[in-house]
Short mmCIF file of C-alpha atoms and ligand atoms in Angstrom, two decimals:
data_model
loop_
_atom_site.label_atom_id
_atom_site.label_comp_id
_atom_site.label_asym_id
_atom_site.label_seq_id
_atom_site.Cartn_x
_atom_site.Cartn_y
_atom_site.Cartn_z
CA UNK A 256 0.00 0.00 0.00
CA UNK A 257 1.23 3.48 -1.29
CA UNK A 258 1.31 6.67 0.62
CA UNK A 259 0.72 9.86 -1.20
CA UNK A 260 0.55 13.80 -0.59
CA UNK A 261 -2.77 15.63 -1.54
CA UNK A 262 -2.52 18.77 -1.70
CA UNK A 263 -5.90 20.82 -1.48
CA UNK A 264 -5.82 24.06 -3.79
CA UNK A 265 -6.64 27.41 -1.62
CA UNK A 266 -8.36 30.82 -3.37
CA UNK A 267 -7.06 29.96 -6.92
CA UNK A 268 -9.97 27.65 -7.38
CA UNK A 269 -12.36 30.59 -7.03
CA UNK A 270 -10.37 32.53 -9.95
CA UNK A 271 -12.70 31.56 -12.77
CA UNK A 272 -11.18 31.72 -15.90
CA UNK A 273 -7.64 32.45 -14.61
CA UNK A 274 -7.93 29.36 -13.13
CA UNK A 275 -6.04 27.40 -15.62
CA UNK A 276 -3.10 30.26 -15.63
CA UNK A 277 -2.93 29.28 -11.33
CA UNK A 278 -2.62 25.67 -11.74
CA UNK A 279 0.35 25.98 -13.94
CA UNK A 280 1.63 28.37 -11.48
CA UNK A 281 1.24 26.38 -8.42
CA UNK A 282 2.12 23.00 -10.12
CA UNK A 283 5.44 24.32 -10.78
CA UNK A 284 6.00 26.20 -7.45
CA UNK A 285 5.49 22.37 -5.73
CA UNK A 286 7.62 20.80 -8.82
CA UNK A 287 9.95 23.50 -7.44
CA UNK A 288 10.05 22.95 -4.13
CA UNK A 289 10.02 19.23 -4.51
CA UNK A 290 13.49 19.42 -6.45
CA UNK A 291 15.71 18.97 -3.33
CA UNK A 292 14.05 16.10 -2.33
CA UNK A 293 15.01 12.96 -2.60
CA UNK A 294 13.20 9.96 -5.22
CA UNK A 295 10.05 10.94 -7.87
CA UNK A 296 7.22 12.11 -7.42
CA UNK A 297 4.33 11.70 -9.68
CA UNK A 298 1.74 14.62 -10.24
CA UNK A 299 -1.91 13.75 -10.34
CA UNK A 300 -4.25 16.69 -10.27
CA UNK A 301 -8.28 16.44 -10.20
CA UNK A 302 -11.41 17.94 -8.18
CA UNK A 303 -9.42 21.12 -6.47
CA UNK A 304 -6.53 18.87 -5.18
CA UNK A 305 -3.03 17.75 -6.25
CA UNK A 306 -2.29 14.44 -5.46
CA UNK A 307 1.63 13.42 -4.93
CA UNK A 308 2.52 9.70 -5.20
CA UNK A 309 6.34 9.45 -4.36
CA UNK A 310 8.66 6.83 -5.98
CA UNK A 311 9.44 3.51 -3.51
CA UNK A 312 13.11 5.55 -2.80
CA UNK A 313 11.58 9.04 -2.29
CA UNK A 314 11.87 11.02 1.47
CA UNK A 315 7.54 11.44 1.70
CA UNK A 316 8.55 12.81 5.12
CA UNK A 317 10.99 15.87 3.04
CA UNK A 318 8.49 16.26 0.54
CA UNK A 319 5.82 16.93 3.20
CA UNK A 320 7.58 19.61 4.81
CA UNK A 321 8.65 21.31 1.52
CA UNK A 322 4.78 21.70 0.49
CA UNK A 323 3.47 22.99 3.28
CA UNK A 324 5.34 26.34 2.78
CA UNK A 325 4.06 26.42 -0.65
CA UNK A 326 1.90 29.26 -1.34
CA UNK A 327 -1.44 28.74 -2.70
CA UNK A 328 -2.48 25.83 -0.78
CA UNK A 329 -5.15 25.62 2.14
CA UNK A 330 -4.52 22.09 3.14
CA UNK A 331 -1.88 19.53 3.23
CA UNK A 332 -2.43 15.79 3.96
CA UNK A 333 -1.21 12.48 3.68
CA UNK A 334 -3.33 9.34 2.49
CA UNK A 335 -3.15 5.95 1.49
CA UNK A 336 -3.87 5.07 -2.26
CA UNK A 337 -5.73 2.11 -2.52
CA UNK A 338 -7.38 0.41 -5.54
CA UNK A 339 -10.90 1.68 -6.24
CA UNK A 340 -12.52 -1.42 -4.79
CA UNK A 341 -14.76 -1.66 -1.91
CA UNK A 342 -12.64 -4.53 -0.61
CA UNK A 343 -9.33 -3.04 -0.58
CA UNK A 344 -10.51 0.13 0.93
CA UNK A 345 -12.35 -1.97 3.75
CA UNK A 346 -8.02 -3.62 4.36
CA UNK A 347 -6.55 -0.48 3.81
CA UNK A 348 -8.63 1.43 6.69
CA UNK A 349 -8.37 -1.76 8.92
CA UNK A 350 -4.86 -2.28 8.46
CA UNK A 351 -3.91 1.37 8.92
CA UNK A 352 -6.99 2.48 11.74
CA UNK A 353 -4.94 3.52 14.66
CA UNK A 354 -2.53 6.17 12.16
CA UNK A 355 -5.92 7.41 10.53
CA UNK A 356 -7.84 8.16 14.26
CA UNK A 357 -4.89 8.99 16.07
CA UNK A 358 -5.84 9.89 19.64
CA UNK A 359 -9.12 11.33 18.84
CA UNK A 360 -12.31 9.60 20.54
CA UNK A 361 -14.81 10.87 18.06
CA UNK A 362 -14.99 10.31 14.28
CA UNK A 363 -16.58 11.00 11.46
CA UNK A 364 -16.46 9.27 7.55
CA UNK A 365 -16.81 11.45 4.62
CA UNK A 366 -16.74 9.97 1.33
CA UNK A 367 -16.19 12.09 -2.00
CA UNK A 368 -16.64 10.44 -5.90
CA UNK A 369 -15.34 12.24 -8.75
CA UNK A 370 -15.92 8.68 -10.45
CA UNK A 371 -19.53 8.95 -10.65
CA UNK A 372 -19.34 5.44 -12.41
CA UNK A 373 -18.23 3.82 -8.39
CA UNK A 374 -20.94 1.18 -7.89
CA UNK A 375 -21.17 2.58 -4.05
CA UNK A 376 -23.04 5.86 -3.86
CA UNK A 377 -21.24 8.25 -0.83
CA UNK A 378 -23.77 7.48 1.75
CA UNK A 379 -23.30 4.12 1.13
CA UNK A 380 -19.24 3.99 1.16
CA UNK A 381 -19.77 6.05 4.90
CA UNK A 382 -21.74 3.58 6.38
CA UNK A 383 -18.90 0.54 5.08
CA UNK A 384 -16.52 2.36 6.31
CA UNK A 385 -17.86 3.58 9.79
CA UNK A 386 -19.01 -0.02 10.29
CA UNK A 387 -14.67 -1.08 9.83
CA UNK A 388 -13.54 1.42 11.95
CA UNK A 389 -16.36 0.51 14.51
CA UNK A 390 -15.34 -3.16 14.38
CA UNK A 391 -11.57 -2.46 14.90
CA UNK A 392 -11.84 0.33 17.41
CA UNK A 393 -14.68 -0.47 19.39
CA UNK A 394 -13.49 2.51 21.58
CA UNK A 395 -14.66 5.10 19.26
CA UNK A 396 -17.81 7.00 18.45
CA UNK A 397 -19.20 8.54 15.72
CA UNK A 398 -20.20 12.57 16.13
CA UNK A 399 -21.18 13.64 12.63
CA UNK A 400 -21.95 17.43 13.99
CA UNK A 401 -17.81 17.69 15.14
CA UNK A 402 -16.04 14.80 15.38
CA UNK A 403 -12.12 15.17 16.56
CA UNK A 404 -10.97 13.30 13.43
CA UNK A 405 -12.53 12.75 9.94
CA UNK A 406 -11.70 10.41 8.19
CA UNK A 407 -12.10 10.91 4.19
CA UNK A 408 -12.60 8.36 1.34
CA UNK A 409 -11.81 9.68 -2.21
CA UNK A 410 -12.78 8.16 -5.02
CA UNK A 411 -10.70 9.12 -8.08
CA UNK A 412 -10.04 8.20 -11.89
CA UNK A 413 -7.95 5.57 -11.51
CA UNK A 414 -7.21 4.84 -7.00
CA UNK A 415 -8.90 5.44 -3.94
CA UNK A 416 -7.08 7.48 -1.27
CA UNK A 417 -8.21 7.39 2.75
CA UNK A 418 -6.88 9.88 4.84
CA UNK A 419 -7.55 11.34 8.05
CA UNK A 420 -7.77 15.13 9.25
CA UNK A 421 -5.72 17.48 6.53
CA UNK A 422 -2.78 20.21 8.49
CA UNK A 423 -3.29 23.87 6.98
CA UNK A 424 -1.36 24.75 4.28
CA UNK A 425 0.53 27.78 3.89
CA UNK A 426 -2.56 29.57 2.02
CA UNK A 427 -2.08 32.87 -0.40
CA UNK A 428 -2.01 32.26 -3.77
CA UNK A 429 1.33 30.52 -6.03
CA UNK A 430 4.33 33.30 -6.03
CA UNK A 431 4.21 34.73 -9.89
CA UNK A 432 1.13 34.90 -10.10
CA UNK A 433 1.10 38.54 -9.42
CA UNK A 434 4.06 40.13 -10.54
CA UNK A 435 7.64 41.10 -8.58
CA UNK A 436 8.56 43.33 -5.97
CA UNK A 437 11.49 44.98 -4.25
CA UNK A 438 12.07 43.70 -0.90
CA UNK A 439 14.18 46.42 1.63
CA UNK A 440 15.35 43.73 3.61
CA UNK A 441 16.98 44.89 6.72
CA UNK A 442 17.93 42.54 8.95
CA UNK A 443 14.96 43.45 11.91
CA UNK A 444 12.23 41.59 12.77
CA UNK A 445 10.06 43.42 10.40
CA UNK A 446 11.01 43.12 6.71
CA UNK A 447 11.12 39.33 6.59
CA UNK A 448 7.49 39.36 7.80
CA UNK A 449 6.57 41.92 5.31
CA UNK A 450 8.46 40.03 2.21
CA UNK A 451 6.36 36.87 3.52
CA UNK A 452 3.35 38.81 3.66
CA UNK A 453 3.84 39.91 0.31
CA UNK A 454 5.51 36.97 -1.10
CA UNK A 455 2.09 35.41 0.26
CA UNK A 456 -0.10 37.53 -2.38
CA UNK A 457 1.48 36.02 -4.86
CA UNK A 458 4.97 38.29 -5.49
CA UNK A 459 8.24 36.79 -6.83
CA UNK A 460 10.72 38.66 -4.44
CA UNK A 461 13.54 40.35 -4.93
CA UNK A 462 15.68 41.84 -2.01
CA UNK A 463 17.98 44.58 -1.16
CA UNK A 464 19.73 45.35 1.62
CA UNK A 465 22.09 48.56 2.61
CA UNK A 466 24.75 48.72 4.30
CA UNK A 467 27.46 50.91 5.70
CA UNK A 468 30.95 49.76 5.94
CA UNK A 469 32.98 49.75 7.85
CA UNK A 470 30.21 50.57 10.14
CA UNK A 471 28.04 48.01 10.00
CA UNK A 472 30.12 44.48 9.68
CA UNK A 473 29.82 41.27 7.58
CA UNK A 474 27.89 39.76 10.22
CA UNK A 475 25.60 42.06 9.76
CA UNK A 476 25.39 40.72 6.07
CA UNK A 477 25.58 37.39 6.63
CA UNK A 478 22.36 38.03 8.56
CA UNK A 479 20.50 39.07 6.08
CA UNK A 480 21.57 36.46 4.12
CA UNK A 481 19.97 34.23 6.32
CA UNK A 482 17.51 35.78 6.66
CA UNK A 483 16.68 36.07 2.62
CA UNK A 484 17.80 31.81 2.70
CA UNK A 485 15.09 31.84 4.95
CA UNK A 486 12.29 33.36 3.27
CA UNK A 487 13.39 31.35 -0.29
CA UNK A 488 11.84 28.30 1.53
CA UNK A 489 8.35 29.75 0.97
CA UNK A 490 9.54 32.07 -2.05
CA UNK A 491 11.40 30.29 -4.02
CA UNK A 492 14.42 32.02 -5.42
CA UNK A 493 15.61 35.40 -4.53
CA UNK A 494 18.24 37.66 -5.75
CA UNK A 495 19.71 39.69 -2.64
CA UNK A 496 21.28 43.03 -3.75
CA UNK A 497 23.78 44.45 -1.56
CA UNK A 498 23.92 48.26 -1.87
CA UNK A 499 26.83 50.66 0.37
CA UNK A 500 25.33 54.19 1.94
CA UNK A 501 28.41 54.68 3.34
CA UNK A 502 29.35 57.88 1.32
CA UNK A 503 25.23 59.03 1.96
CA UNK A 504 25.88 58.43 5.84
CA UNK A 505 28.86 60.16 6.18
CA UNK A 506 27.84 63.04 4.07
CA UNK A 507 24.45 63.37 5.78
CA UNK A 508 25.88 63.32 9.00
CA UNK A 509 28.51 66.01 7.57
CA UNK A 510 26.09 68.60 6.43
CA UNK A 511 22.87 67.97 7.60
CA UNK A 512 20.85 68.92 10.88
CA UNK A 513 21.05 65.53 12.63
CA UNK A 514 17.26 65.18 13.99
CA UNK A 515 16.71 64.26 9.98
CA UNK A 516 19.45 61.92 9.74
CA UNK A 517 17.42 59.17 9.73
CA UNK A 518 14.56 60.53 7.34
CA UNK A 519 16.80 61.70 4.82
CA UNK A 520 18.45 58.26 4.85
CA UNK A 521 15.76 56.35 4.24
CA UNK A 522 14.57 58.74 1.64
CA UNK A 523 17.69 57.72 0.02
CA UNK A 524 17.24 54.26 0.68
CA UNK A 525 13.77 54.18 -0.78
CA UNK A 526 14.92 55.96 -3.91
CA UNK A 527 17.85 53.16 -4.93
CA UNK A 528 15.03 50.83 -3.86
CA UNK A 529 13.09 52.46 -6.20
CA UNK A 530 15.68 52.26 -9.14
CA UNK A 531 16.88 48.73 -8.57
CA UNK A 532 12.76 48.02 -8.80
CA UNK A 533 12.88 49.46 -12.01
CA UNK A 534 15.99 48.04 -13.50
CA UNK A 535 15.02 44.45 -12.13
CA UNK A 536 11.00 44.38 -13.09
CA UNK A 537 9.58 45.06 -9.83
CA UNK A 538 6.33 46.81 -9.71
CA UNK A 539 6.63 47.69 -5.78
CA UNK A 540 8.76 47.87 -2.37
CA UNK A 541 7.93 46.31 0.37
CA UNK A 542 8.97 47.55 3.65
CA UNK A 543 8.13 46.76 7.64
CA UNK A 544 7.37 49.26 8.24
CA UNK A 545 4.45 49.38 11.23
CA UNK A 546 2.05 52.79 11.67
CA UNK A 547 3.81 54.52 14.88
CA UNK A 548 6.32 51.95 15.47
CA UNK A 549 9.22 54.10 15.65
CA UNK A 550 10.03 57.81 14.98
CA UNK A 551 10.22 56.88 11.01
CA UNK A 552 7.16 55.44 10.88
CA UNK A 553 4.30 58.36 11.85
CA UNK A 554 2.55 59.10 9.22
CA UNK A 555 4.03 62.29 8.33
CA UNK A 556 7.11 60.41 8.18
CA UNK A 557 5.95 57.64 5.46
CA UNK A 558 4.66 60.55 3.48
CA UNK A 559 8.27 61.94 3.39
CA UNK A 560 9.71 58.91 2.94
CA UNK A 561 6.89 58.23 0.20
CA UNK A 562 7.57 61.06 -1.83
CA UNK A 563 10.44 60.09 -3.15
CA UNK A 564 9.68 56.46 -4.28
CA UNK A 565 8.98 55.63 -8.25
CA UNK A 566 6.73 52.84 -7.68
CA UNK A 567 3.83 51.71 -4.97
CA UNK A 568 5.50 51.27 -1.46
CA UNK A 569 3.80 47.87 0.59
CA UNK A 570 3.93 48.27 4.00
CA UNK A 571 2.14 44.97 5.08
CA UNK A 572 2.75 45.13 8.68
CA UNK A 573 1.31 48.71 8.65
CA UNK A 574 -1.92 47.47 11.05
CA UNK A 575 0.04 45.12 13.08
CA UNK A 576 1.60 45.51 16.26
CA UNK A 577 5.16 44.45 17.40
CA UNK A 578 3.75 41.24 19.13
CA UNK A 579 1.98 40.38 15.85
CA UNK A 580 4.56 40.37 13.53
CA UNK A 581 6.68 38.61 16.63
CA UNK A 582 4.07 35.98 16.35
CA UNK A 583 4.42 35.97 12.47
CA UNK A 584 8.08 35.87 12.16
CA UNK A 585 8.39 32.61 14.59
CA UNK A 586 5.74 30.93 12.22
CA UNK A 587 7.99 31.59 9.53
CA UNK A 588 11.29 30.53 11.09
CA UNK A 589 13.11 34.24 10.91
CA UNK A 590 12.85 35.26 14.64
CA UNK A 591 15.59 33.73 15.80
CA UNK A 592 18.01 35.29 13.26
CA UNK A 593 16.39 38.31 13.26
CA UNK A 594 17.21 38.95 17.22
CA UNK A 595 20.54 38.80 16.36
CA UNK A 596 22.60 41.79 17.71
CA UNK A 597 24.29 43.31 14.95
CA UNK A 598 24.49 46.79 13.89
CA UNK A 599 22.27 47.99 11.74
CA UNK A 600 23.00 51.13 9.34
CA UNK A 601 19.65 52.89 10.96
CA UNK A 602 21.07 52.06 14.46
CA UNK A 603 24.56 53.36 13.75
CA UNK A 604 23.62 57.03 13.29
CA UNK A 605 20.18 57.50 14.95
CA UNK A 606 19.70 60.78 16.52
CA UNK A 607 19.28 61.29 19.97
CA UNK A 608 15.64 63.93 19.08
CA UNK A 609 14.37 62.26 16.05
CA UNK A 610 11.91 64.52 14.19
CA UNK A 611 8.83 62.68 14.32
CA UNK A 612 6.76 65.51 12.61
CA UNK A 613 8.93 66.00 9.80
CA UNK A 614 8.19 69.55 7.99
CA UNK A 615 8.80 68.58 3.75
CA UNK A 616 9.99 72.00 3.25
CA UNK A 617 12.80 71.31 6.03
CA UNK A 618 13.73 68.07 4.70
CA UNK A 619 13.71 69.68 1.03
CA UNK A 620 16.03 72.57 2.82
CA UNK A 621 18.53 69.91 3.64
CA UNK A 622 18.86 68.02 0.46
CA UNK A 623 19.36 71.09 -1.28
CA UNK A 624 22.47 70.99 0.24
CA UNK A 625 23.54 67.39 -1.37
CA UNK A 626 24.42 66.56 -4.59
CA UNK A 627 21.42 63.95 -4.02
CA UNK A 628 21.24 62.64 -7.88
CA UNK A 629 25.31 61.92 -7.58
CA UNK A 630 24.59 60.20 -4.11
CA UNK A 631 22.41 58.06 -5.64
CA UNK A 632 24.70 56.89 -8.70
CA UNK A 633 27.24 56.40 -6.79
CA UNK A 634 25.42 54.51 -4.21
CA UNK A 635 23.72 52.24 -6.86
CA UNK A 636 27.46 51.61 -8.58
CA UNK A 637 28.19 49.62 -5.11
CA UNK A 638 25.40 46.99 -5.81
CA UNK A 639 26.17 43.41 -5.68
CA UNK A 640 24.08 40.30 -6.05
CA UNK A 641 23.67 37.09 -5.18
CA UNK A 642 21.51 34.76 -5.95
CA UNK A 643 19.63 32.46 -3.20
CA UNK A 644 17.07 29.78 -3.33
P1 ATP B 66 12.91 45.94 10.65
O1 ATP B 66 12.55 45.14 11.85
O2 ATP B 66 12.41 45.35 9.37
O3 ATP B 66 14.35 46.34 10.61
P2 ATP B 66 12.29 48.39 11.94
O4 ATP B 66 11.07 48.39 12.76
O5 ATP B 66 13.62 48.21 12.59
O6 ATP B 66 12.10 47.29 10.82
P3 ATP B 66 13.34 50.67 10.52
O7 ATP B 66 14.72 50.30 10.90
O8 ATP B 66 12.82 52.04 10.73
O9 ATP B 66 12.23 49.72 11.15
O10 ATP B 66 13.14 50.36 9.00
C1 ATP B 66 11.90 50.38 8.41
C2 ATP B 66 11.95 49.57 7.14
O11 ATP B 66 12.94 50.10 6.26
C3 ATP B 66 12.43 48.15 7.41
O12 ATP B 66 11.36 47.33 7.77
C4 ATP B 66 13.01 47.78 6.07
O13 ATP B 66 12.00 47.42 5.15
C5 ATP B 66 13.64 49.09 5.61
N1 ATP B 66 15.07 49.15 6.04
C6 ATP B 66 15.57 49.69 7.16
N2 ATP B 66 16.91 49.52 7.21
C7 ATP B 66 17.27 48.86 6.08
C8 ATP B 66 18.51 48.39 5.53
N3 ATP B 66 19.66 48.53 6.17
N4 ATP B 66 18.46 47.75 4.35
C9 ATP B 66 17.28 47.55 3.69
N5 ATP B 66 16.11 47.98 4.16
C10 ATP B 66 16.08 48.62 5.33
MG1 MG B 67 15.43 47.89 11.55
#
């Protein structure tokens, strides 16, 4: 008897005529993610689900893992393929009952036919079933209203598959299906939540992070590294641009009044953002940043910051509050890394009396004195890439 994945499709089976355009999507983002795995694995896709049947060699236990941080998929379960006949079905369940109930006291059977041509109509498979587990676990009893485990009998084209209670997928819709954006990638707790977030709605991602040597160190990098290895799990691959504000820092700090420093550098930061997004096909930033969080973040500061950018900035964490995205960023596996204490180029030169009202016409004032467009070349001539994922 043959284990398999199935894979239950999330919101792309509402998307109508896109629908076919999704599928291809999402079949290749599992392929994808699949690729490091050990063995084969055999696609079979009907009725809203992908079914997975591994080769005899293949790591089912890998490939499980792997899917569920696939985007565009509400469920993830494994089942038992069985040949469509009543019989087999009846062994399969016996043989495998205590796996399928594990230590729930209440059940439930739920059978679905996309054969239509099964002899057995649904009601009638239930009641077969129910009766087996019954007989081999006279323990249990049925709740149909909300039973602790249910177990499911699908009837397909060519097998039969039993499984027991699905684990939630990692939902969204497949990454490409809507288009690329520029992740500022910092090395905080934020950002990797927000590219998630983001990544999660269906973006490819691309990344960027600045940094100011010899200020901030290559631990610092090698953070966001991680960080950006992380997030490729879910993402797939991501190119990680490495840009140096050093000669922005030290100038800003030079010539400018220093409650701005911090504005005025992300205003430069958001407008290489802005131009690698345009050289690299990325319709957006993303940032983490979080309404209030921080002196940068009032609103009067996004608008400054705003100004400047080229194309729509995404602030998904905008509503959510530190302990949310905390939350968020242990589900996805970045916490840890993220906590770790090295410099960041924000953290370096913060001002003592950030402005947290910042006047336009002041910060305008101040970049008049800066060759800003120069900055900015020069700046961009520092980035690097690499590729991850
Ligand atoms: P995070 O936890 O993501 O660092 P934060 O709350 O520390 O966010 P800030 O340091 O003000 O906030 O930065 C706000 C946003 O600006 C970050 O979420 C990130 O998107 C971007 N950003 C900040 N510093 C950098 C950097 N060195 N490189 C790339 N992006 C950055
Ligand atoms: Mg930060």
């Amino acid at each position: 008897m043959k284990e398999v994945i199935l894979l239950k499709y999330g919101e792309i089976v509402l998307k109508g005529l896109n629908r076919s355009f999704f599928n291809t999507k999402l079949e290749s983002r599992v392929r994808r993610a699949l690729k490091s795995v050990e063995g084969e694995f055999y696609f079979d896709y009907a009725q809203s689900t992908l079914c997975i049947t591994p080769s005899d060699d293949a790591d089912i236990d890998g490939a499980y893992e792997r899917v569920k941080k696939v985007f565009g998929i509400a469920t993830v379960c494994r089942g038992l393929a069985c040949e469509k006949d009543m019989e087999d079905i009846k062994r399969v369940l016996a043989e495998n009952i205590d796996e399928l109930l594990g230590n729930a006291k209440t059940f439930k059977c739920d059978a679905k036919r996309s054969d239509k041509k099964f002899p057995l109509k649904s009601p009638e498979i239930c009641a077969i079933c129910g009766g087996i587990v019954l007989e081999n676990r006279p323990d249990m009893k049925v709740d149909v209203i909300n039973p602790e485990r249910v177990i499911t009998i699908e009837i397909r084209d060519r097998q039969a598959f039993i499984h027991g209670n699905g684990e939630k997928g990692a939902g969204g819709v497949p990454v490409g299906s809507s288009g690329r954006a520029m992740l500022m990638l910092s090395g905080g707790i934020d950002s990797p939540v927000a590219g998630h977030m983001i990544a999660r709605r269906g973006a490819a991602i691309d990344a960027v992070y600045f940094e100011t040597p010899p200020y901030t160190g290559e631990l610092a990098a090698e953070k966001v590294r991680t960080l950006a290895e992380i997030l490729t799990e879910y993402c797939g691959e991501i190119y990680l641009h490495s840009v140096s504000l050093t000669e922005v820092q030290e100038t800003l700090v030079a010539t400018c009044k220093e409650k701005l420093f911090t504005l005025l550098l992300r205003r430069f930061m958001v407008r290489c953002a802005s131009r690698l997004a345009e050289r690299y096909g990325a319709g957006c930033l993303i940032t983490g940043e979080s309404l209030g969080q921080v002196a940068s973040q009032t609103m009067q500061a996004l608008a400054v910051t705003d100004a400047v950018a080229t194309v729509p900035v995404l602030r998904p964490c905008v509503g959510l509050d530190k302990e949310e995205i905390v939350v968020r960023a242990r589900e996805i596996g970045t916490f840890d890394t993220s906590i770790l204490p090295y410099e960041d180029c924000c953290t370096v030169f913060t001002p003592k009396h950030p402005d947290t009202r910042p006047d336009m016409a002041e910060i305008l004032e101040e970049e008049a004195k800066l060759d800003v467009e120069g900055l900015v070349e020069r700046a961009l001539a520092t980035d690097h890439f690499v590729k991850l994922g």
